[in-house]
Backbone as a ProteinNet text record, in pm:
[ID]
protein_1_A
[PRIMARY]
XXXXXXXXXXXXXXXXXXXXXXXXXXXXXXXXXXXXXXXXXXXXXXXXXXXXXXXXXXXXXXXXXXXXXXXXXXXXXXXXXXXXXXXXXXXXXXXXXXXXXXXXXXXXXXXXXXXXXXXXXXXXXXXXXXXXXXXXXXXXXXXXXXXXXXXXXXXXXXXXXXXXXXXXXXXXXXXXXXXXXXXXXXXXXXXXXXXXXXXXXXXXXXXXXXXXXXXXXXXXXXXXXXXXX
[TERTIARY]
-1608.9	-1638.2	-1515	-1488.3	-1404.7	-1387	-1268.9	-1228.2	-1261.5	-1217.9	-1245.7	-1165.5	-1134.5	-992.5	-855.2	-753.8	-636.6	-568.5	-445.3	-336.4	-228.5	-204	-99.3	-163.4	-104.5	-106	-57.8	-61.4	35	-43.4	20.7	-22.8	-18.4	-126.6	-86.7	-33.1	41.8	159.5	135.5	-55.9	-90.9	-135.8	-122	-169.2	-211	-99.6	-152.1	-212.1	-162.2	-220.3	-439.2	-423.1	-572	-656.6	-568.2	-654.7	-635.3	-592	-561.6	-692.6	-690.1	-800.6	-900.8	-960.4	-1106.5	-1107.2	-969.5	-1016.9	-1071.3	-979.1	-1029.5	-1194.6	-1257.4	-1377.7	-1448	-1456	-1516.5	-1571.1	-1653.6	-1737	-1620.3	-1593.9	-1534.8	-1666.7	-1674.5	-1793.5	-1781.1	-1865.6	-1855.6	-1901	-2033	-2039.7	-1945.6	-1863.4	-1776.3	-1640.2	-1647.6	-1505.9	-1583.1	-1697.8	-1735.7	-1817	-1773.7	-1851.9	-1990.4	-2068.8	-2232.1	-2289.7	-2170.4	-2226.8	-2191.8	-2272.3	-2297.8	-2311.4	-2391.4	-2434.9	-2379.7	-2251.5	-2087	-2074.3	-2029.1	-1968.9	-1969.2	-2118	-2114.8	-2041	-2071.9	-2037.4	-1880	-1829.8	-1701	-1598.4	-1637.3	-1620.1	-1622.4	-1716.3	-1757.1	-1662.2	-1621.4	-1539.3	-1418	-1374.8	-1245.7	-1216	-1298.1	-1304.9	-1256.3	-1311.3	-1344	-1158.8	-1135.7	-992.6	-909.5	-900	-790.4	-791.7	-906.7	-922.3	-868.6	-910.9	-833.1	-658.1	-621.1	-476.3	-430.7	-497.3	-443.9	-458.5	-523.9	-525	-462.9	-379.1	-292.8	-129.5	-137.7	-36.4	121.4	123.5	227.7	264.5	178.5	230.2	231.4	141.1	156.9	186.3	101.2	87	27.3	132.9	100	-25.2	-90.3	-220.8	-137.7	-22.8	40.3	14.5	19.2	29.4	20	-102.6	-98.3	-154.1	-103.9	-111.1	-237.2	-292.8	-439.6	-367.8	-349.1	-306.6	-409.9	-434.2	-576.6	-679	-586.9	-698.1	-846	-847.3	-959.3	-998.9	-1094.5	-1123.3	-1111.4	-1076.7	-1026.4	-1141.9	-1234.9	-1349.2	-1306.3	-1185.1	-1133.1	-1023.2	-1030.3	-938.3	-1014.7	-1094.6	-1273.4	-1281.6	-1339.4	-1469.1	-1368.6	-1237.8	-1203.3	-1031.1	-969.8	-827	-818.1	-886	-864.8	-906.9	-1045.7	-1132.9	-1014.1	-897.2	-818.4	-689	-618.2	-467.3	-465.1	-377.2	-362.5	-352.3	-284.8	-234.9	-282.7	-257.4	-309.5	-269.7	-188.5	-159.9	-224.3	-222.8	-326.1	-256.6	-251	-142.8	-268.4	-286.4	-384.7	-312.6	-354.3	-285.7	-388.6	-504	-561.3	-586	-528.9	-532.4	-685	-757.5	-894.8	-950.5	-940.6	-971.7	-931.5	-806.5	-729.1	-756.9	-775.2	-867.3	-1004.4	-1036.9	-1183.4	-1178.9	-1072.1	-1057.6	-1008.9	-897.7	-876.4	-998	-1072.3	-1115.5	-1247.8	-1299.2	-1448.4	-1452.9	-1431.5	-1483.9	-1401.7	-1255.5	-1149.6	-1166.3	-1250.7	-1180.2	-1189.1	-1269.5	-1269.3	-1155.8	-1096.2	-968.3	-866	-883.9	-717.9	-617.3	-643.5	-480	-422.3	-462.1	-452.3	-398.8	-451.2	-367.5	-219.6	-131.5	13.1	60.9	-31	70.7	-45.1	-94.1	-124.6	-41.6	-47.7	97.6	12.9	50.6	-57.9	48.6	31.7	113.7	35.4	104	36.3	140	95.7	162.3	245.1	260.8	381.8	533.8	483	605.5	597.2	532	511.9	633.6	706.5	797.3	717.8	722	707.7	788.9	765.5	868.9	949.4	1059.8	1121.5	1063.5	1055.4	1007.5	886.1	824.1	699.7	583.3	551.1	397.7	405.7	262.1	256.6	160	69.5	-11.7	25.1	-4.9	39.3	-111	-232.5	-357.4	-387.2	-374.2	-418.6	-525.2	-647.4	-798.5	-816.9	-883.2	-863.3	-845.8	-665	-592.9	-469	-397.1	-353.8	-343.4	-482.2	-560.1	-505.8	-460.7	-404.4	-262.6	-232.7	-54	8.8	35.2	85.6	191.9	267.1	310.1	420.1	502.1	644.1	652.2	547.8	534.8	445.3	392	340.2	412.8	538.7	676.8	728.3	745.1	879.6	805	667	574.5	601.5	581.7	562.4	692.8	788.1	943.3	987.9	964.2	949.5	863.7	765.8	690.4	750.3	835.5	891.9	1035.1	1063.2	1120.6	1020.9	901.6	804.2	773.3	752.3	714.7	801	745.9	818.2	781.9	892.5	899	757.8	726.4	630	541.8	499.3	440	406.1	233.6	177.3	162.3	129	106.1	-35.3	-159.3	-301	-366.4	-378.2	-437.8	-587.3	-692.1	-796.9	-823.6	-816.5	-874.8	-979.2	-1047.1	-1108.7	-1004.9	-1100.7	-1007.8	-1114.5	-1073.6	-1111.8	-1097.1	-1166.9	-1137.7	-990	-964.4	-884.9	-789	-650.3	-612.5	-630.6	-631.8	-611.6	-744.9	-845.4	-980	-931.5	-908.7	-828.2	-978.7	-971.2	-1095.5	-985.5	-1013.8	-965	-1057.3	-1185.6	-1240.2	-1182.1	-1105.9	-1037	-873.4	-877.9	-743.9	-692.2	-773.8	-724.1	-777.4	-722.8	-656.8	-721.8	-807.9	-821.2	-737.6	-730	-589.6	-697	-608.8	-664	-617.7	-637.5	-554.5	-463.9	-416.4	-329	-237.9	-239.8	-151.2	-102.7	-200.4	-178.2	-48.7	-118.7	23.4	123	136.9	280.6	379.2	268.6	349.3	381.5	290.4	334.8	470.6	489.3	626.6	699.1	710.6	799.3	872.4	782.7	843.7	885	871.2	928.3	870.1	742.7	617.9	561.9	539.8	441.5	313.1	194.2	83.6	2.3	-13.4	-37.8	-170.2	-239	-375	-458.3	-591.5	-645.2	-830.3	-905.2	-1054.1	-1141.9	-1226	-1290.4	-1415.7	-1420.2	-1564.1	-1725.9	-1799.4	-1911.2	-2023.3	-2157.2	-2251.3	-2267.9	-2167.4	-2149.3	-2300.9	-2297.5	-2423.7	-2367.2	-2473.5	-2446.5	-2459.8	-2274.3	-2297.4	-2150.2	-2131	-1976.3	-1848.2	-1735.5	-1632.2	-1623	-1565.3	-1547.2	-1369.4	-1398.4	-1311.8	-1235	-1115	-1061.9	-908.6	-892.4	-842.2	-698.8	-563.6	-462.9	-389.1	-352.9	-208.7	-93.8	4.1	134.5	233.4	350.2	452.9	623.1	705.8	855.4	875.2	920.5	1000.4	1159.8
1766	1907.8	1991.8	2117.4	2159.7	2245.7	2244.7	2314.6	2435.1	2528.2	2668.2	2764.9	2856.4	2915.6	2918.8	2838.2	2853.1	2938	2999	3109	3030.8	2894.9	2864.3	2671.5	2606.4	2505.1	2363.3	2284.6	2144	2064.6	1988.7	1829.6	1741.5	1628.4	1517.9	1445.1	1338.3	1244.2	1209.1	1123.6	1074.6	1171.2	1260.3	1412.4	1351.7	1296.5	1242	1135.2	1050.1	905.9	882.8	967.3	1047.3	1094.3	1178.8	1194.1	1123.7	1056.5	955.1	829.6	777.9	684.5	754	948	969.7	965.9	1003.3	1028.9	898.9	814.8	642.3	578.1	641.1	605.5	715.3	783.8	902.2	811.3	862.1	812.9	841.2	770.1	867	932	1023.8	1087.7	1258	1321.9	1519.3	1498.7	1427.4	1468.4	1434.3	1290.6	1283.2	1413.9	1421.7	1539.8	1720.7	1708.5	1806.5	1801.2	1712.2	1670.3	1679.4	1653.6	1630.7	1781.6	1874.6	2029.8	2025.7	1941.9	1943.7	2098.9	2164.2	2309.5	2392.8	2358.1	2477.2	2456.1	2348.1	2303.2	2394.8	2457.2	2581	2715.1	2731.3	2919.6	2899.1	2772.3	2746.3	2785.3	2676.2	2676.7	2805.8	2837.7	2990.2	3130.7	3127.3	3226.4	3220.6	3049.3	3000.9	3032.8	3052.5	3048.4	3170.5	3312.3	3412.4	3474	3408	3451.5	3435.2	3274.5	3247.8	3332.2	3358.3	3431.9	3601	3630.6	3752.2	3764.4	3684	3619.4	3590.3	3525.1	3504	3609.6	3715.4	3850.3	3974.5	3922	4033.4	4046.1	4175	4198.7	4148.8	4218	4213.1	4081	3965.2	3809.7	3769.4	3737.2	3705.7	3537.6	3502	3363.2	3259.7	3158.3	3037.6	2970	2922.4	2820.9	2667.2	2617.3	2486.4	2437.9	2417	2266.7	2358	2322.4	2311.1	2175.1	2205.8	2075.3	2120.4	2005.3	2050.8	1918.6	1988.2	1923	1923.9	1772	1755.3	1763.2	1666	1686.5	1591.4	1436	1335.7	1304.1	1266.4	1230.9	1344	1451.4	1542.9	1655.8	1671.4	1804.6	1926.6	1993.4	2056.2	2072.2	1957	1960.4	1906.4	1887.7	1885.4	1963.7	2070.1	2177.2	2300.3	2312.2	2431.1	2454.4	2348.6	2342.3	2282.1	2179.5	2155.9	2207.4	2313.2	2416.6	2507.2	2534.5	2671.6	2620.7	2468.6	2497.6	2315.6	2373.5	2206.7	2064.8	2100.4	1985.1	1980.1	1849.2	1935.4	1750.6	1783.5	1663.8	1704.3	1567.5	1495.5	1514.8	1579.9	1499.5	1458.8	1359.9	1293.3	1164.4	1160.8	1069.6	966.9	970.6	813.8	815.8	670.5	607.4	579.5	495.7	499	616.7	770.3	858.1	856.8	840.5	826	717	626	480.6	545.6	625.7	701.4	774.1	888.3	964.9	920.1	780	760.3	692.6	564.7	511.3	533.9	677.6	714.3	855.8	945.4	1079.8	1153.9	1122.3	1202.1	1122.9	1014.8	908.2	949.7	1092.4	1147.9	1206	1312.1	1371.2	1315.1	1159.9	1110.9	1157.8	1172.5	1210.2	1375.1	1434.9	1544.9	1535.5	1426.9	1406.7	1334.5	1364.4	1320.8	1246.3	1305.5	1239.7	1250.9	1134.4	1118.7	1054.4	1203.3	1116.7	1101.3	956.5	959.4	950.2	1089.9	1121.4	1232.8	1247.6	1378.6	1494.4	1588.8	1698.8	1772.5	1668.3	1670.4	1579.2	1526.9	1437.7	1455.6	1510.7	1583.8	1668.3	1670.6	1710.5	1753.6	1846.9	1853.5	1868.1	1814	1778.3	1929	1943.9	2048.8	2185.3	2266.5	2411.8	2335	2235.6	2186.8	2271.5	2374.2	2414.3	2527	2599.7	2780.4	2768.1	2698.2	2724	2604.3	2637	2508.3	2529	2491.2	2490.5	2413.7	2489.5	2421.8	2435.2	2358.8	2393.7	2295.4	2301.8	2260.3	2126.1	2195.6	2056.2	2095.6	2215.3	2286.4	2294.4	2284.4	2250.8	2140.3	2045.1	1911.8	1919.2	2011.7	2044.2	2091.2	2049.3	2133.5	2222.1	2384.8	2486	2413.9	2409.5	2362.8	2288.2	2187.3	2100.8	2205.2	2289.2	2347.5	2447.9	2533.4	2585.3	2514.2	2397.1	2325.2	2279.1	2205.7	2224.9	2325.1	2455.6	2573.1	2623.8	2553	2559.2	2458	2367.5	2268.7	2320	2373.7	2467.4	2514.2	2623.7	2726.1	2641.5	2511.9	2445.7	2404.5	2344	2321.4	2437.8	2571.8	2676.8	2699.7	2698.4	2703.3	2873.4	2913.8	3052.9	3153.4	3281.1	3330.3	3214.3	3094.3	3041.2	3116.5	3032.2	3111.2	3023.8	2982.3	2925.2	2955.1	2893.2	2982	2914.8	2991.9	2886.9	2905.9	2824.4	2840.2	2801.4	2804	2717.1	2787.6	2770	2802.1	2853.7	3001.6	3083.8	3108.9	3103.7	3167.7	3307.3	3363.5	3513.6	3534.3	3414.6	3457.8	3337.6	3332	3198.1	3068.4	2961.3	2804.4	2778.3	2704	2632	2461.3	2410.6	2239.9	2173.5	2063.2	1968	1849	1805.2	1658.9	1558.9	1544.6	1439.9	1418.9	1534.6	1489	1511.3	1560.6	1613.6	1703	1830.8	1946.9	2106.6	2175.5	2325.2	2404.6	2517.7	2608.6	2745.5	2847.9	2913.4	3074.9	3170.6	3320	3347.1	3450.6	3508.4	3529.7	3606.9	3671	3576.2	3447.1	3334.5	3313.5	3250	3255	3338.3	3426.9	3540.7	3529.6	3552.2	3516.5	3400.5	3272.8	3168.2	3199.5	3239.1	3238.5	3367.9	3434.6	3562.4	3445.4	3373.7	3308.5	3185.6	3149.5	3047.7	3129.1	3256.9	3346.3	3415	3382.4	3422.6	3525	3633.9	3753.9	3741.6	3836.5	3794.7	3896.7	3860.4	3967.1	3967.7	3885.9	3892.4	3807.7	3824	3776.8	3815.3	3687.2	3728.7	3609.2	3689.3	3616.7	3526.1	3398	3292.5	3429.4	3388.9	3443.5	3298.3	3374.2	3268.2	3152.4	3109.9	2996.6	2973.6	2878.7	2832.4	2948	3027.8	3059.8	2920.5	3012.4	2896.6	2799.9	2857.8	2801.8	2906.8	2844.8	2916.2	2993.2	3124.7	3216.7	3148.9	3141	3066.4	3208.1	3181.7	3266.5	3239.4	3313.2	3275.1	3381.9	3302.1	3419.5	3352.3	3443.6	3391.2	3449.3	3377.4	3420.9	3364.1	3456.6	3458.7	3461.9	3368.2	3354.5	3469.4	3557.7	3689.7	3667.7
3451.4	3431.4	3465.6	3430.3	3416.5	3612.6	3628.1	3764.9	3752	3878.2	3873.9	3800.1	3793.1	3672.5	3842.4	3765.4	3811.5	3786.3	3868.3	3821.9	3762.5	3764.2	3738.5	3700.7	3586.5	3542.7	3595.2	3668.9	3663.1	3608.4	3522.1	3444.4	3535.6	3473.2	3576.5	3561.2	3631.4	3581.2	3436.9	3455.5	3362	3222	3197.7	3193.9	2990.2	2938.5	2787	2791.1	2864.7	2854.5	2876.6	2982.4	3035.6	2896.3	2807.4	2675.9	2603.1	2559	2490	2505.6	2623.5	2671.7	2668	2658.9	2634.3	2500.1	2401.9	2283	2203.9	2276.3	2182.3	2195.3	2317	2337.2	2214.2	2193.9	2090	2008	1924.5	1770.5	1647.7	1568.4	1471.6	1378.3	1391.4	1327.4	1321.1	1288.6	1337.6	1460.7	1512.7	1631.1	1746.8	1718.8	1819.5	1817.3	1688.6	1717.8	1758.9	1752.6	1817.1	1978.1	1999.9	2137.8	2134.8	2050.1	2013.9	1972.4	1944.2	1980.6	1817.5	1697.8	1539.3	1491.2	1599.9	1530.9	1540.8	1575	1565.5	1416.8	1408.3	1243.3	1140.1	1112.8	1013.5	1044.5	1156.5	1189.9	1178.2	1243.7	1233.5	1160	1058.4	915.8	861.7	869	767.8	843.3	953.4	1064.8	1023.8	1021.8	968.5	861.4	768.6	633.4	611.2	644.5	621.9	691.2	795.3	873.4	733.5	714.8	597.7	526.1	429.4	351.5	346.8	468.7	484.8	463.3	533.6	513.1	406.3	349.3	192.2	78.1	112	-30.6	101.4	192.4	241.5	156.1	69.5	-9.3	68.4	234.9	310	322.5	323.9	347.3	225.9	109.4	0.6	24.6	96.3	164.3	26	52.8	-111.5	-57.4	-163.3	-150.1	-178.3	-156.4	-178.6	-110.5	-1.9	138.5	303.8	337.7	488.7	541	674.6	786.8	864.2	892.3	989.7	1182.6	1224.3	1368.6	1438.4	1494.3	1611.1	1508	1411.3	1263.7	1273.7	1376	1398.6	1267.1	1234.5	1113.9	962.7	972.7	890.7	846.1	944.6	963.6	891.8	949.7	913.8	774.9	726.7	645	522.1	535	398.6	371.9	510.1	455.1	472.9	524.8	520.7	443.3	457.5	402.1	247.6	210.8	49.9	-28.2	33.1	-74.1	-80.8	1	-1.5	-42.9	-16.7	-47	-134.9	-182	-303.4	-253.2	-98.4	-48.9	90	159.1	283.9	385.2	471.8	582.4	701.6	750.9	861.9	970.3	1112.4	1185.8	1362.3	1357.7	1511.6	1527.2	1686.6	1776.7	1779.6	1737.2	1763.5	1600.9	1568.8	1446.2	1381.9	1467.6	1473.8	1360.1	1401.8	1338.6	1200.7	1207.9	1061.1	961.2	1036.4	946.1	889.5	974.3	908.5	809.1	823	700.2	609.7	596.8	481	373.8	463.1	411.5	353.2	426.1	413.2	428.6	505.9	509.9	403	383.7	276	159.2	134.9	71.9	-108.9	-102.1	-260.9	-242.6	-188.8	-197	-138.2	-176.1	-25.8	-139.6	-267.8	-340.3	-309.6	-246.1	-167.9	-47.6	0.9	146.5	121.9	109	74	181.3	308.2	456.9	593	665.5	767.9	869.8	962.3	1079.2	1239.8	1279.4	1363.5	1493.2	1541.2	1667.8	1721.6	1874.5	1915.8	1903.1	1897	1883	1960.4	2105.6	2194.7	2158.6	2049.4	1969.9	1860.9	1779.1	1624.1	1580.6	1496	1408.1	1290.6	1224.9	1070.7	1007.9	870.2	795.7	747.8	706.9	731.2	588.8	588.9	526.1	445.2	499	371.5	365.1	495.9	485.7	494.1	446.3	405.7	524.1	562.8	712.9	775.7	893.8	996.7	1084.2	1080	1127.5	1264.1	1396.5	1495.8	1577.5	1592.2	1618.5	1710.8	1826.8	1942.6	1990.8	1984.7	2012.9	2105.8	2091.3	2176.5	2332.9	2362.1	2469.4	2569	2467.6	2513.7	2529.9	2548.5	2567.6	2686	2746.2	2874.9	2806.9	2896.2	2817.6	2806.2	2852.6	2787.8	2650.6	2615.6	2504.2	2400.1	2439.6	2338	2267.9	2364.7	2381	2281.5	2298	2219.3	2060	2085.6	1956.6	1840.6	1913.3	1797.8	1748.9	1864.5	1802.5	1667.9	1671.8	1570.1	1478.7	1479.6	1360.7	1287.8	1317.6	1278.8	1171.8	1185.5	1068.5	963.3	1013.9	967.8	857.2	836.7	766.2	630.8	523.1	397.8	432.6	313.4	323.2	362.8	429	422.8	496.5	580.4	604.3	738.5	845.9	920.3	983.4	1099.9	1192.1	1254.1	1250.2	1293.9	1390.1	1515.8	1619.1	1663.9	1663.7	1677.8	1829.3	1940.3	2034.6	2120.1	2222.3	2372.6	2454.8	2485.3	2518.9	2675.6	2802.3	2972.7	2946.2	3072.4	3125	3148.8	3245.4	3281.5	3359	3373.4	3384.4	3302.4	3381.8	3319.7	3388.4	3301.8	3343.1	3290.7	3378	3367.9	3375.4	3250	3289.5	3285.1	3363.2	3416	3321.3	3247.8	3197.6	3046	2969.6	2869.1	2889.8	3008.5	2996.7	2916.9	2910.2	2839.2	2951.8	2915	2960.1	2880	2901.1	2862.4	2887.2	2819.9	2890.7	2831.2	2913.8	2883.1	2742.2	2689.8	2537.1	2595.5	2697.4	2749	2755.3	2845.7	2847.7	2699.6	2626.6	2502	2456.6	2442.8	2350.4	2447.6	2551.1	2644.2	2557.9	2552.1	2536.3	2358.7	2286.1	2158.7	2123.1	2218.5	2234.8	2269.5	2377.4	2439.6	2316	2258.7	2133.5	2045.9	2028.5	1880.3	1812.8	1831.3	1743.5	1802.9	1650.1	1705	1627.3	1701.6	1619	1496.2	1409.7	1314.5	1243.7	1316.4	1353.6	1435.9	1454.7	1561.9	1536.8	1587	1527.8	1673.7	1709.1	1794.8	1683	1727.3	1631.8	1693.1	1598.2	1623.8	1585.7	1700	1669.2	1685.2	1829.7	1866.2	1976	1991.6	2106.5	2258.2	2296.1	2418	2540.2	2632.6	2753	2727.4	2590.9	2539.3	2590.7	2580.1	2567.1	2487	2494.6	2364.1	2269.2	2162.5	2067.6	1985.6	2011.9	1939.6	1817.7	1730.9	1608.2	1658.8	1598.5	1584	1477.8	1417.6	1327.3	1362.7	1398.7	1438.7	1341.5	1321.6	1241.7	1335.3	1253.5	1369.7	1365.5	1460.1	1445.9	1404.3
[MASK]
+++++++++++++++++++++++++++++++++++++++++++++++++++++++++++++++++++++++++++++++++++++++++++++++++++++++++++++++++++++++++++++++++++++++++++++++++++++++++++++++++++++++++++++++++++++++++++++++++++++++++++++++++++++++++++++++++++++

């Protein structure tokens, strides 16, 4: 269960290896990548949906529908019901393979010619390939980053971004401070932290949408898209 809210973050030695060993026990299924909580999946989706969308008929970005990346992708939830209905192309990037054996062989397995690239790393050693993507989609996986790696992450993004590209982060957002659960080894962080760290890598934010209609008793989930300055 998760600690009390901290002012300040330390990882533990074991700090990836720790998620790594909960994520491999998981189901590959929706309910394992939603932690049995199935009845997010829609509002999700449809919140997510509705953000992109806004983003994409904004005259000022004029954002392409070609290729985004879905990161902390698991069996590819997100990259079904919300990224191939919207962009032509669309890569995988998760650290347990397991998941990725799933999406190729069964949950993606009508659109795998869409998937061009599954890279099975975590996103503390993730590179993207250089100006390939118009979104770079991260939905709670973030979480699993201590700041410096998430620092240096969204720095590597920013090669990652073909022209006009966006960077959009979905995760679990605290009042206030860092809420550390030690049973997956992930961090919840304030908005406030948040935007600190996304100024601190380069990025400003040019929008932002809280999820609605989630199960009360949850974290409040919140959406930003940030752009390199």
């Amino acid at each position: 269960m998760p600690d009390l809210r901290n002012a300040s973050f330390k990882p533990t030695p074991t700090w990836y290896e720790d998620a790594d060993t909960y994520w491999k026990a998981v189901p590959s299924s929706i309910g394992g990548m939603l932690g049995g909580l199935d009845q997010v999946h829609a509002p999700d989706i449809r919140d997510s949906r509705s953000f992109l969308a806004k983003l994409q008929s904004s005259p000022a970005l004029r954002l392409s529908t070609r290729y985004a990346c879905d990161c902390g992708a698991g069996i590819g939830r997100v990259t079904k019901n919300l990224l191939l209905p919207l962009f032509d192309s669309v890569d995988l990037v998760e650290q347990n393979p397991d998941f990725l054996r799933e999406a190729r062989s069964s949950y993606l397995k009508q659109d795998i010619q869409r998937v061009p690239d599954m890279f099975a790393a975590g996103l503390q050693s993730f590179t993207p390939p250089l100006s390939r993507y118009d979104v770079i989609w991260c939905q709670w996986v973030l979480s699993h980053l201590t700041d410096d790696d998430m620092l240096a992450f969204l720095g590597r993004c920013r090669q990652g971004l073909a022209d006009g590209g966006i960077v959009c982060v979905k995760e679990n957002v605290a009042m206030e401070g860092y809420v550390i659960d030690s049973d997956d080894s992930s961090v919840t962080r304030s908005p406030v932290i948040f935007e600190r760290l996304f100024a601190s890598a380069g990025y400003k934010v040019i929008d932002k949408q809280l999820q609605t209609d989630f199960p009360h008793g949850l974290f409040e989930v919140c959406m930003w898209a940030i752009v390199p300055t």
